[in-house]
PDB file of C-alpha atoms and ligand atoms in Angstrom:
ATOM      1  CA  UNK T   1     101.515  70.248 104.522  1.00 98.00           C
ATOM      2  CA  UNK T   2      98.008  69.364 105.673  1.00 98.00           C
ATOM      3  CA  UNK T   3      95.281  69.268 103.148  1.00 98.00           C
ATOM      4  CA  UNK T   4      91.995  69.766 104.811  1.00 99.00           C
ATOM      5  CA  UNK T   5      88.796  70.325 103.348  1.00 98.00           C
ATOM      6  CA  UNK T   6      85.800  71.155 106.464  1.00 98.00           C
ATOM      7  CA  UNK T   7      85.913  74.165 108.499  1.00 98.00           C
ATOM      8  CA  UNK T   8      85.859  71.882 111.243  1.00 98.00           C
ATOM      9  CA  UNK T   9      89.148  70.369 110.511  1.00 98.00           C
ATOM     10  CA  UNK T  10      90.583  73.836 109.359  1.00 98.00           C
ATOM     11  CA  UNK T  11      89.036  74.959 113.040  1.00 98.00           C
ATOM     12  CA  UNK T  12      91.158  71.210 114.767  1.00 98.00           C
ATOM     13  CA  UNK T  13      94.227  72.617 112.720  1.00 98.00           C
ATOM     14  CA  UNK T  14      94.400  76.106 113.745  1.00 98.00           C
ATOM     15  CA  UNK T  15      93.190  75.380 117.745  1.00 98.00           C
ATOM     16  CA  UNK T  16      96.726  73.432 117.707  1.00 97.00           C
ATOM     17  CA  UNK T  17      98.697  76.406 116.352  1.00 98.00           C
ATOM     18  CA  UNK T  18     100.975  78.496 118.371  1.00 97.00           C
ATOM     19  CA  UNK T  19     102.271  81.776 117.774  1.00 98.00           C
ATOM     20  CA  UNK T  20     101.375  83.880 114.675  1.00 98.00           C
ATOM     21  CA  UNK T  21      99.393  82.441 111.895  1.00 99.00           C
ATOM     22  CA  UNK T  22      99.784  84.483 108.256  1.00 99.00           C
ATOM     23  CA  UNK T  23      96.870  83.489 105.817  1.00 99.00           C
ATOM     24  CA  UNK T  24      96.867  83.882 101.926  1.00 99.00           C
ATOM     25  CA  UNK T  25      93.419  83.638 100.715  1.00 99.00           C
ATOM     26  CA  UNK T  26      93.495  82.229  96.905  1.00 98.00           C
ATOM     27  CA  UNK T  27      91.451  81.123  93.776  1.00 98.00           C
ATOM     28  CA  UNK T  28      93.782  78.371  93.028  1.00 98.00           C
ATOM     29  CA  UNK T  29      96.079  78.314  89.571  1.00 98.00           C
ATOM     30  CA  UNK T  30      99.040  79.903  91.983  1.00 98.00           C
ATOM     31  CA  UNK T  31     101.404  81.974  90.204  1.00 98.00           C
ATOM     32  CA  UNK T  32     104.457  84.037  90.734  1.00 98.00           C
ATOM     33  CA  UNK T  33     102.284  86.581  92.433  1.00 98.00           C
ATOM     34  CA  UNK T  34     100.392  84.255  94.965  1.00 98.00           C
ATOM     35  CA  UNK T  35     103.677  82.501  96.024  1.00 98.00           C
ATOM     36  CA  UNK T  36     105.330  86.247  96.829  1.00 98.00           C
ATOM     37  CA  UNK T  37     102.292  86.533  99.012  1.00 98.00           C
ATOM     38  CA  UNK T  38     103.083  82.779 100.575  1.00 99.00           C
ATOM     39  CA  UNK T  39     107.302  83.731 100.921  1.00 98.00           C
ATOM     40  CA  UNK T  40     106.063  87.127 103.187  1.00 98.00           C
ATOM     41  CA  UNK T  41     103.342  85.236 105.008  1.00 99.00           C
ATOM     42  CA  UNK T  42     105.963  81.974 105.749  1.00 98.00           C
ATOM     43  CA  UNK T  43     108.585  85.193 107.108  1.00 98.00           C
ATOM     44  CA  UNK T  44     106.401  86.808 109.086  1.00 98.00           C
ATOM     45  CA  UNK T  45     104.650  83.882 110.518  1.00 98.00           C
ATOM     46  CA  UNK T  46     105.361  80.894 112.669  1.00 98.00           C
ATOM     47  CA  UNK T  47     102.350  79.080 110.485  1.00 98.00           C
ATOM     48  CA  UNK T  48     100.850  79.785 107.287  1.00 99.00           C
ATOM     49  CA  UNK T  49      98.003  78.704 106.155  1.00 99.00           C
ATOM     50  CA  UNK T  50      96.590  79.279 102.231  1.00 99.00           C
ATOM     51  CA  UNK T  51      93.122  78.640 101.014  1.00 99.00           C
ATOM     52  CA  UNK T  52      91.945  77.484  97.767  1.00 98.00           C
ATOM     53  CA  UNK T  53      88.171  78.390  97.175  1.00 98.00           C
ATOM     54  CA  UNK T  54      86.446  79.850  93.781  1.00 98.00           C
ATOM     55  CA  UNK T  55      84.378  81.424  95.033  1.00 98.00           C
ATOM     56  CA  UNK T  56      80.970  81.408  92.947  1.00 98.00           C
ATOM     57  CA  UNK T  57      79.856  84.117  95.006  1.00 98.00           C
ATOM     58  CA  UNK T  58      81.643  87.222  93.576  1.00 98.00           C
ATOM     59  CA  UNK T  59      81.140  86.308  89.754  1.00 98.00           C
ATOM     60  CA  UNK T  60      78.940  87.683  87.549  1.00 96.00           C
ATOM     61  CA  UNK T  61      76.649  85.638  85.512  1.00 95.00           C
ATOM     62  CA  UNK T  62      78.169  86.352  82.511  1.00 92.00           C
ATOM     63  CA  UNK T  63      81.641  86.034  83.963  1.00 95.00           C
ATOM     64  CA  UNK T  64      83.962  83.417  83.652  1.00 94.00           C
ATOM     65  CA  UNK T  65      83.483  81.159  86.706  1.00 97.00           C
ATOM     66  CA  UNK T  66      82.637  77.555  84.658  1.00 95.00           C
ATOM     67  CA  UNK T  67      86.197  78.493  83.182  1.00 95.00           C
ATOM     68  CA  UNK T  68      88.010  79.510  85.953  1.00 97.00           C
ATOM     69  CA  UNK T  69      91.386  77.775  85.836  1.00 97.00           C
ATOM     70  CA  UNK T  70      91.686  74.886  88.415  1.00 98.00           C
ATOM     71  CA  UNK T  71      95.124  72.371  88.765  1.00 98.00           C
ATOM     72  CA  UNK T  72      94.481  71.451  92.330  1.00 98.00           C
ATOM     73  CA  UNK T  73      97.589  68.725  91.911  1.00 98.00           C
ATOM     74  CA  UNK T  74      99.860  71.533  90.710  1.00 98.00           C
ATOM     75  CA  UNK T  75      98.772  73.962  93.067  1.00 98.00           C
ATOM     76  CA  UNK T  76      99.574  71.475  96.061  1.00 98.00           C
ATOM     77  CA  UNK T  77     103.437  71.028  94.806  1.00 98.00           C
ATOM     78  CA  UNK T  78     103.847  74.737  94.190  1.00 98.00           C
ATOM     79  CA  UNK T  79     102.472  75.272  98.120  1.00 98.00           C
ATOM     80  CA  UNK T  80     104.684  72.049  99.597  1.00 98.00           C
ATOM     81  CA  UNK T  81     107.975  73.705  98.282  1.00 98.00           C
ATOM     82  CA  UNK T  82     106.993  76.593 100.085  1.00 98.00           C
ATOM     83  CA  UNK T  83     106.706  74.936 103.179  1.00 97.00           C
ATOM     84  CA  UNK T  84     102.975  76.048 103.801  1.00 98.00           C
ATOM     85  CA  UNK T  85     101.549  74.389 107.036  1.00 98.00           C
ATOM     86  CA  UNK T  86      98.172  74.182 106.098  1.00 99.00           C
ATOM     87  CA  UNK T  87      96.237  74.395 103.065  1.00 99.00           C
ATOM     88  CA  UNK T  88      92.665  74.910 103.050  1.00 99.00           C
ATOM     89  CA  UNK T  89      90.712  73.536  99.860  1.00 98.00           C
ATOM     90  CA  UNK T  90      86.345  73.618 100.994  1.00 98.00           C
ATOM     91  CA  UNK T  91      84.030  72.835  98.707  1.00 98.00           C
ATOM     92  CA  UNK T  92      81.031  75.305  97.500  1.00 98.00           C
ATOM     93  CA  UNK T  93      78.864  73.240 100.015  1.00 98.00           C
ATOM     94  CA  UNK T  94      81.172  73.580 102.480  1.00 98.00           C
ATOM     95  CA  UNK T  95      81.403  77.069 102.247  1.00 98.00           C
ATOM     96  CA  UNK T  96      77.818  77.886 101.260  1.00 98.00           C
ATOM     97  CA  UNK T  97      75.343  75.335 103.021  1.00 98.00           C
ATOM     98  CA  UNK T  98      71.939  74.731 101.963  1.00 98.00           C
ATOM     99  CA  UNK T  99      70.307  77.849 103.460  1.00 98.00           C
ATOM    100  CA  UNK T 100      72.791  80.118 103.453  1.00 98.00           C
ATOM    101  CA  UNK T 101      71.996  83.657 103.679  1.00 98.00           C
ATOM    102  CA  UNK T 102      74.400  85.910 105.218  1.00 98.00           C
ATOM    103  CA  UNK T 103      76.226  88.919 102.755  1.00 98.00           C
ATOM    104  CA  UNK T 104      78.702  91.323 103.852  1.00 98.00           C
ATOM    105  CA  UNK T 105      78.338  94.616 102.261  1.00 98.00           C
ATOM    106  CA  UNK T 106      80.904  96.713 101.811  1.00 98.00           C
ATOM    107  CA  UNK T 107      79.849 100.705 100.889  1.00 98.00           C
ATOM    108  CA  UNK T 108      81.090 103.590  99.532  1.00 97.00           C
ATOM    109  CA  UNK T 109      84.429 101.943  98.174  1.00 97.00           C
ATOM    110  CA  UNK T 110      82.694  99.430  96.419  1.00 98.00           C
ATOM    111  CA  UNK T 111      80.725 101.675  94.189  1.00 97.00           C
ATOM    112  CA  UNK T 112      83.468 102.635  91.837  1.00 96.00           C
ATOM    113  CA  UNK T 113      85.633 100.964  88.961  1.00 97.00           C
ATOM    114  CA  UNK T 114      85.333  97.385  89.701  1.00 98.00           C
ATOM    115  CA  UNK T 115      82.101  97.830  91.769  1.00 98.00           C
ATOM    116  CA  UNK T 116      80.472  99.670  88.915  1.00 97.00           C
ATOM    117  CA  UNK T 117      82.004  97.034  86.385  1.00 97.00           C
ATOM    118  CA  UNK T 118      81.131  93.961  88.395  1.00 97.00           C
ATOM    119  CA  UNK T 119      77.481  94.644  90.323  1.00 97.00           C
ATOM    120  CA  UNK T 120      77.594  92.035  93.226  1.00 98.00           C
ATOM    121  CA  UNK T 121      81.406  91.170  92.719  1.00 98.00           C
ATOM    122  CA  UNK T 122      82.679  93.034  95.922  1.00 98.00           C
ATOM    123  CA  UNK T 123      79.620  91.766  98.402  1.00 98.00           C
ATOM    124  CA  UNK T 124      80.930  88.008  97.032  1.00 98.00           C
ATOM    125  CA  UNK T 125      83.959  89.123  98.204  1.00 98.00           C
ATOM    126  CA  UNK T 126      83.973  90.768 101.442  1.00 99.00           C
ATOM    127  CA  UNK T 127      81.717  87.619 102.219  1.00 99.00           C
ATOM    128  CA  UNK T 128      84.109  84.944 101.443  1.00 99.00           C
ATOM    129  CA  UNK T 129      86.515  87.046 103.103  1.00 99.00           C
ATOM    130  CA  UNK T 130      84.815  87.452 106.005  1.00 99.00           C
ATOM    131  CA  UNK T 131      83.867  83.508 106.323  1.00 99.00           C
ATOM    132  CA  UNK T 132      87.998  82.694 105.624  1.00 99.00           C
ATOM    133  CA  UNK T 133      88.987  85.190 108.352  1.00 99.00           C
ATOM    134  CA  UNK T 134      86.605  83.976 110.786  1.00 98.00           C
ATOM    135  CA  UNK T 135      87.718  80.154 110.112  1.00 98.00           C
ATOM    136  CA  UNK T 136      91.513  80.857 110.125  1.00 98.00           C
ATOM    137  CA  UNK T 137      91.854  83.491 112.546  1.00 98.00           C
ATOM    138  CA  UNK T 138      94.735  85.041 111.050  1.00 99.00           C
ATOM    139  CA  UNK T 139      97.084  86.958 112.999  1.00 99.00           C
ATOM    140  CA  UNK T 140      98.334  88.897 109.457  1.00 99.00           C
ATOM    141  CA  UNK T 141      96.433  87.830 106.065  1.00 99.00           C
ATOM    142  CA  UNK T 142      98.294  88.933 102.786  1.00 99.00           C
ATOM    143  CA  UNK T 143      96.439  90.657  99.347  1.00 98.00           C
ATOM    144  CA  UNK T 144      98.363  91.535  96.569  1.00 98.00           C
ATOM    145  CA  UNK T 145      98.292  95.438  95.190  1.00 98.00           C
ATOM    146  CA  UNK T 146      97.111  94.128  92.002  1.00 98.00           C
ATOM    147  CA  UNK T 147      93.159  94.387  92.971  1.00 98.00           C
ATOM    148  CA  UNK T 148      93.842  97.675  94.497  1.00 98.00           C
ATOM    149  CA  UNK T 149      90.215  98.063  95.265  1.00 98.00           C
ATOM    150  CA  UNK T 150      89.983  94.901  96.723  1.00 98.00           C
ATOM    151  CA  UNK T 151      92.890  95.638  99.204  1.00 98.00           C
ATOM    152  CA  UNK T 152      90.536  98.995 100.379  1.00 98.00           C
ATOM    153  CA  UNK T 153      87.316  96.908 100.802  1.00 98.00           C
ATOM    154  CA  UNK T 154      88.878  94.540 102.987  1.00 98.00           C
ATOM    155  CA  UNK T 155      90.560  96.849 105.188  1.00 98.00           C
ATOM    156  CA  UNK T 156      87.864  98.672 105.476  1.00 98.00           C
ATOM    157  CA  UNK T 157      85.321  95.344 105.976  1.00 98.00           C
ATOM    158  CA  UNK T 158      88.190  94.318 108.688  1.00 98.00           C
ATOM    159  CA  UNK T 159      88.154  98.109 110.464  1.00 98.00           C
ATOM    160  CA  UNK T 160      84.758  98.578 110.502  1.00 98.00           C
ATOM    161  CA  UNK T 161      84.039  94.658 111.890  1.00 98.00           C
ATOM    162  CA  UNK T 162      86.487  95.228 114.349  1.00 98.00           C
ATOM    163  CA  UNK T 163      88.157  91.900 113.052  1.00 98.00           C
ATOM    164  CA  UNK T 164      91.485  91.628 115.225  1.00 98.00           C
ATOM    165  CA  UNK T 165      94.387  91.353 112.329  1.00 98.00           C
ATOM    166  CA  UNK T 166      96.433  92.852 110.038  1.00 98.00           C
ATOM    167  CA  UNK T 167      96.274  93.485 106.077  1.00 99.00           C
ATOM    168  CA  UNK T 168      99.459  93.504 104.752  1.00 99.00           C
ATOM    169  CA  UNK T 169      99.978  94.144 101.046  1.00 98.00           C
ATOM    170  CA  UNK T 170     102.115  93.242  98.728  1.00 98.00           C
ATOM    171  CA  UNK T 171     103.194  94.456  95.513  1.00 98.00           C
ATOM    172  CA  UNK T 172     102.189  93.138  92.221  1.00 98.00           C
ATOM    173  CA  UNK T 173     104.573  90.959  90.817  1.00 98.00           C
ATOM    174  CA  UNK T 174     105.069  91.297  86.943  1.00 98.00           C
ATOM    175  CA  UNK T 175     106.553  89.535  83.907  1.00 98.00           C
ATOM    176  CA  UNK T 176     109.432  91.096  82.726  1.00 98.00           C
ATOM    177  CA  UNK T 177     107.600  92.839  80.124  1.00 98.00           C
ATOM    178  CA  UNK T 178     105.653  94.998  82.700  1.00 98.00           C
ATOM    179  CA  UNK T 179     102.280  92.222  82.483  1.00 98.00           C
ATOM    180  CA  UNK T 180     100.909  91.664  85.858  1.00 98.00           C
ATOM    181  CA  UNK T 181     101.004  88.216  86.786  1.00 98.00           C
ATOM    182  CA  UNK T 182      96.959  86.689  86.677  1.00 97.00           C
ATOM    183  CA  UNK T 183      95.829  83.488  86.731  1.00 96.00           C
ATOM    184  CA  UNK T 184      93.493  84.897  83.665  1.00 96.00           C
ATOM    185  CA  UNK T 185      96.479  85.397  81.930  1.00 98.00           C
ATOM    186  CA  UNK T 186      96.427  81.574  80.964  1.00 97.00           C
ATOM    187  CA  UNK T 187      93.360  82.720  78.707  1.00 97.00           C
ATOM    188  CA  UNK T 188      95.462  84.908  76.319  1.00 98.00           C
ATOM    189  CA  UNK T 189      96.661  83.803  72.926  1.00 98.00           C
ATOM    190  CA  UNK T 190     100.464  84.388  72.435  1.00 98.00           C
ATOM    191  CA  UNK T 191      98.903  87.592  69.593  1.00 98.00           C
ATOM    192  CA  UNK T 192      96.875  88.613  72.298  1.00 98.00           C
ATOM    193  CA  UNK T 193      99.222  88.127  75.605  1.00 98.00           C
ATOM    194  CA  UNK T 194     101.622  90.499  73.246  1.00 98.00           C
ATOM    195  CA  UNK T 195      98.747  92.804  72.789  1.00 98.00           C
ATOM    196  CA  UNK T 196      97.959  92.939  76.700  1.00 98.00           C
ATOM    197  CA  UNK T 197     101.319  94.511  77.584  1.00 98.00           C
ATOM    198  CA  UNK T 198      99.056  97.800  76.954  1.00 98.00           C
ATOM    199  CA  UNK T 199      97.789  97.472  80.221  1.00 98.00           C
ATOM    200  CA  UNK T 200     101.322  98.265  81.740  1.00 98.00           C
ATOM    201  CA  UNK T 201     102.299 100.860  78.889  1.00 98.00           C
ATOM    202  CA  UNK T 202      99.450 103.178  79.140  1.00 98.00           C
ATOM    203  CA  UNK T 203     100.144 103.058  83.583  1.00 98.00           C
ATOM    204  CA  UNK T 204     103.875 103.763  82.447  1.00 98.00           C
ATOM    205  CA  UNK T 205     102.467 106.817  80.049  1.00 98.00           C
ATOM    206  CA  UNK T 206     100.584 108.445  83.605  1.00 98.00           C
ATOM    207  CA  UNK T 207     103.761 107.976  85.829  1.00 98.00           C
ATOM    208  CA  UNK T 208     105.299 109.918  82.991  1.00 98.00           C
ATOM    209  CA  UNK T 209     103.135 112.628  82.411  1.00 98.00           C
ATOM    210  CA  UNK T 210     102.658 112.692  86.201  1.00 97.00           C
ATOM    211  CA  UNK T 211     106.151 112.965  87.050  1.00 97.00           C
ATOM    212  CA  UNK T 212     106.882 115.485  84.183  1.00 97.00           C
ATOM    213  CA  UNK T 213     104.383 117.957  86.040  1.00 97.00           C
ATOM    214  CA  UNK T 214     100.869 116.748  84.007  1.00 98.00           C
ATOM    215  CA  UNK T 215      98.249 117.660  87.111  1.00 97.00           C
ATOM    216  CA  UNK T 216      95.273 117.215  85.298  1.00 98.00           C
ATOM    217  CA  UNK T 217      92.890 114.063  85.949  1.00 97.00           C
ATOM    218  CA  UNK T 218      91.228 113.899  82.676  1.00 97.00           C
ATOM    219  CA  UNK T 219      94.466 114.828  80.386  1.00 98.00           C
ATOM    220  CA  UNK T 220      95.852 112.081  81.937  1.00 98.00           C
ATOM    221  CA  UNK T 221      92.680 109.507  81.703  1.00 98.00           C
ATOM    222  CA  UNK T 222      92.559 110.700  77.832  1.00 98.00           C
ATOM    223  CA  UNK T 223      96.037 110.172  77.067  1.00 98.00           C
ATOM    224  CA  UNK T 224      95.822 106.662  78.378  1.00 98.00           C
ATOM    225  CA  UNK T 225      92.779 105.961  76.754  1.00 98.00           C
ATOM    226  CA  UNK T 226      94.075 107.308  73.920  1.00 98.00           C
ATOM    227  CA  UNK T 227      97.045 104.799  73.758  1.00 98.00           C
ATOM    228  CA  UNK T 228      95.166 101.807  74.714  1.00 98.00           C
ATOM    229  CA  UNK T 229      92.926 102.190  71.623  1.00 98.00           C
ATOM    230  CA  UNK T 230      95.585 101.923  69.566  1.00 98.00           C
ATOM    231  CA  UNK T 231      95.786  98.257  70.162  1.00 98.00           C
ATOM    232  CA  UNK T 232      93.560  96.823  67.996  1.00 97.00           C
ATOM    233  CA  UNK T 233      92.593  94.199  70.160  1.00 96.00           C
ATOM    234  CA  UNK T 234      92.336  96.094  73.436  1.00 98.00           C
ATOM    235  CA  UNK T 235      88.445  97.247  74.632  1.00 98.00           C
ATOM    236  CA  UNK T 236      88.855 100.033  77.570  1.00 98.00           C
ATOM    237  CA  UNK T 237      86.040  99.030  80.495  1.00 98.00           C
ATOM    238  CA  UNK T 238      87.532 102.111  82.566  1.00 98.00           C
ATOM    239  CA  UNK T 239      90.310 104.255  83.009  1.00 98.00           C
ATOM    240  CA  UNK T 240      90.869 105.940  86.090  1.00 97.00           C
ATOM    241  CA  UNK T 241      93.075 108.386  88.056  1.00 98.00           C
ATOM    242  CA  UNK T 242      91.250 108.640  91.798  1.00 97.00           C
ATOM    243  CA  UNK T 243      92.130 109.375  95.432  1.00 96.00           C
ATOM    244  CA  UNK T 244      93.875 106.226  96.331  1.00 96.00           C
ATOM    245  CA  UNK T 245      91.828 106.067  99.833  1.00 94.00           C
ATOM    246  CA  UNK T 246      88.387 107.116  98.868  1.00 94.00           C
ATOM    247  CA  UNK T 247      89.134 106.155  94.729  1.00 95.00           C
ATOM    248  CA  UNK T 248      87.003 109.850  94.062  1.00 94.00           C
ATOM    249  CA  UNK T 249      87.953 110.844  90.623  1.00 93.00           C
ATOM    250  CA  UNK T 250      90.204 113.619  90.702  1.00 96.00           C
ATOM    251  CA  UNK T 251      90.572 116.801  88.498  1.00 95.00           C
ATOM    252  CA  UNK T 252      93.793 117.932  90.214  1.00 97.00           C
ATOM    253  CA  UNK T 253      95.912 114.947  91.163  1.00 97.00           C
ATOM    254  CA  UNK T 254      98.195 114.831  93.419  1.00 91.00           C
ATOM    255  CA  UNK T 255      99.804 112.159  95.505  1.00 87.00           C
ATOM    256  CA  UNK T 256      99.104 109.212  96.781  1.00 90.00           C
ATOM    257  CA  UNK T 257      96.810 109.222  93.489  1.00 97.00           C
ATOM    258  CA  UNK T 258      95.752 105.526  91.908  1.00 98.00           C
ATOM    259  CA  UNK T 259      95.475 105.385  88.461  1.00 98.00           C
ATOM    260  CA  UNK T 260      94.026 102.472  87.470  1.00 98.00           C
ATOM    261  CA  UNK T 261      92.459 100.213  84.584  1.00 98.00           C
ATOM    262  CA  UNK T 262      90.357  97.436  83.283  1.00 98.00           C
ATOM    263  CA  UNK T 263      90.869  96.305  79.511  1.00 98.00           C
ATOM    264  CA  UNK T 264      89.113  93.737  78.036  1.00 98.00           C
ATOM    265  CA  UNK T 265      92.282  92.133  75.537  1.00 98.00           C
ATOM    266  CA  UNK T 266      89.848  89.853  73.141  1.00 97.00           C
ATOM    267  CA  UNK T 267      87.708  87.820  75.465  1.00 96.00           C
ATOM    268  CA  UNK T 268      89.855  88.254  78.520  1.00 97.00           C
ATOM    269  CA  UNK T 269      88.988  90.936  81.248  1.00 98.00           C
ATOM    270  CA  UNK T 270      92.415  92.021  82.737  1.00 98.00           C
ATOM    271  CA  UNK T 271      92.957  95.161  85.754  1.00 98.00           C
ATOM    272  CA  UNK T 272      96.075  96.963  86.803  1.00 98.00           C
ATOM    273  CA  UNK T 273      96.895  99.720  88.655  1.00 98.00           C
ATOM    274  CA  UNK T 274      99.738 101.955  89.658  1.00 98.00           C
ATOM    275  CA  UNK T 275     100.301 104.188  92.620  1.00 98.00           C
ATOM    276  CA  UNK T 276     101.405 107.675  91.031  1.00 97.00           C
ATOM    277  CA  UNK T 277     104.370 109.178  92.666  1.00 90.00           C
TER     278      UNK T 277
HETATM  279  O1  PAF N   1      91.888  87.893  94.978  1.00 85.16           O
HETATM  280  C1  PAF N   1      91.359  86.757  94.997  1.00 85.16           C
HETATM  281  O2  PAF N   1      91.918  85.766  94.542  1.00 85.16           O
HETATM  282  C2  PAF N   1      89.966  86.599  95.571  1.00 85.16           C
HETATM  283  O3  PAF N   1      89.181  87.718  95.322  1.00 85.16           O
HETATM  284  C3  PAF N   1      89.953  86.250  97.070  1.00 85.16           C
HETATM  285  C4  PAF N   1      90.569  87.359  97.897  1.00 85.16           C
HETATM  286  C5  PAF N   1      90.727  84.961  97.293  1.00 85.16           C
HETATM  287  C6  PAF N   1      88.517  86.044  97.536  1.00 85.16           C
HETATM  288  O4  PAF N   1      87.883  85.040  96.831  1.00 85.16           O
END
């Protein structure tokens, strides 16, 4: 596995590169999750490449970046026994010269749930995004179902740029007891990663109600909410059931419908979502 660090070796790397090239753009502190991404991407692809890159960009300044879990060293072993070709680690100068000042904005999608939560986070995104597809070129880059919203902006950033490649997502891989795998999981206390298995419980309650013939949005929302708050140590940011295309709020839900959430568990900010059937 190469280890490069400049665009303009990434750019060396890739000119060399025949046939299809799957990309997994990462924070680092790889998991379960990001290495189901890396298995599809090394299947589908004669070369994969993965990037490393926290990117300052789409954090608040109240938000955890300073904190952000980093184990470069581990993250390199996990990536070589996946037989990744190329893994792409620039710095914040690298990425963001002196002078920079080009944003990708993202609308409509953006303006809900984590948009609303997180004012700036998806316009950090989309922009990173943007740079790492234009480096890499992917032929197919892979996003995990996890940051549902995330998924839709960059499809639609991709779409509407007329970027030539395919999204391809990927379900969110979980611990046995329903969690979804996070690298901000690491933050929990054990009291509090037993706590955060609310997350999954109240997005098993709406398939429930959903599949025993419950139609109605806000019974839904409340019956979630409702369950979440009696976890002492869970904070609801938002519940949601929405349209899972244009994430409108819906009264009368029907399929393919998104319900998704964001509770803070103690300090830690966690998301999850689940595609009602
Ligand atoms: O999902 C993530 O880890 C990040 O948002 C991404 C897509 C790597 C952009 O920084």
């Amino acid at each position: 596995m190469q280890v490069l660090r400049t665009v303009s070796d990434l750019r060396r790397a890739r000119s060399s590169m025949v046939g299809s090239v799957g990309f997994v753009p990462t924070m680092g502190y790889l998991h379960q999750g990001h290495l189901t991404l890396v298995r599809r991407a090394r299947q589908e692809n004669q070369r994969v490449v993965v990037s490393i890159f926290v990117n300052p960009m789409q954090f608040g300044p109240q938000e955890d970046l300073l904190h952000y879990p980093r184990d470069e060293e581990r993250d390199r072993g996990l990536l070589e026994g996946e037989a990744v070709d190329v893994l792409f680690i620039p710095s914040v100068a690298e990425m963001y010269p002196a002078g920079y000042s080009t944003f990708v904005e993202v609308e409509e999608v953006t303006r809900r749930l984590e948009g609303a939560s997180r004012p700036g986070h998806f316009r950090g995104v989309a922009t990173v995004v943007a740079k790492l597809f234009n480096i890499v070129m992917p032929t197919r880059a892979y996003l995990g179902e996890k940051d549902a919203q995330q998924l839709l902006v960059v499809r639609r950033m991709v779409q509407d740029l007329n970027m030539d490649m395919a999204i391809v997502a990927v379900p969110t891989v979980r611990e046995p007891d329903g969690l979804a795998m996070s690298s901000r999981n690491v933050y929990l206390s054990p009291e509090e990663r037993r706590a955060a298995t609310i997350l999954w419980r109240a997005l098993q309650l709406a398939q429930g109600l959903y599949s025993k013939g419950e139609k109605r949005g806000r019974s839904i929302r409340d019956q979630m909410v409702h369950l979440i708050n009696s976890e002492p140590s869970a904070k609801v940011d938002y519940v949601n059931v929405a349209d899972a295309e244009t994430l409108e709020d819906l009264e009368e839900v029907k399929a393919p419908a998104l319900a998704s959430l964001a509770v803070w568990i103690g300090k830690t900010r966690l998301i999850d979502n689940i595609m009602l059937k």
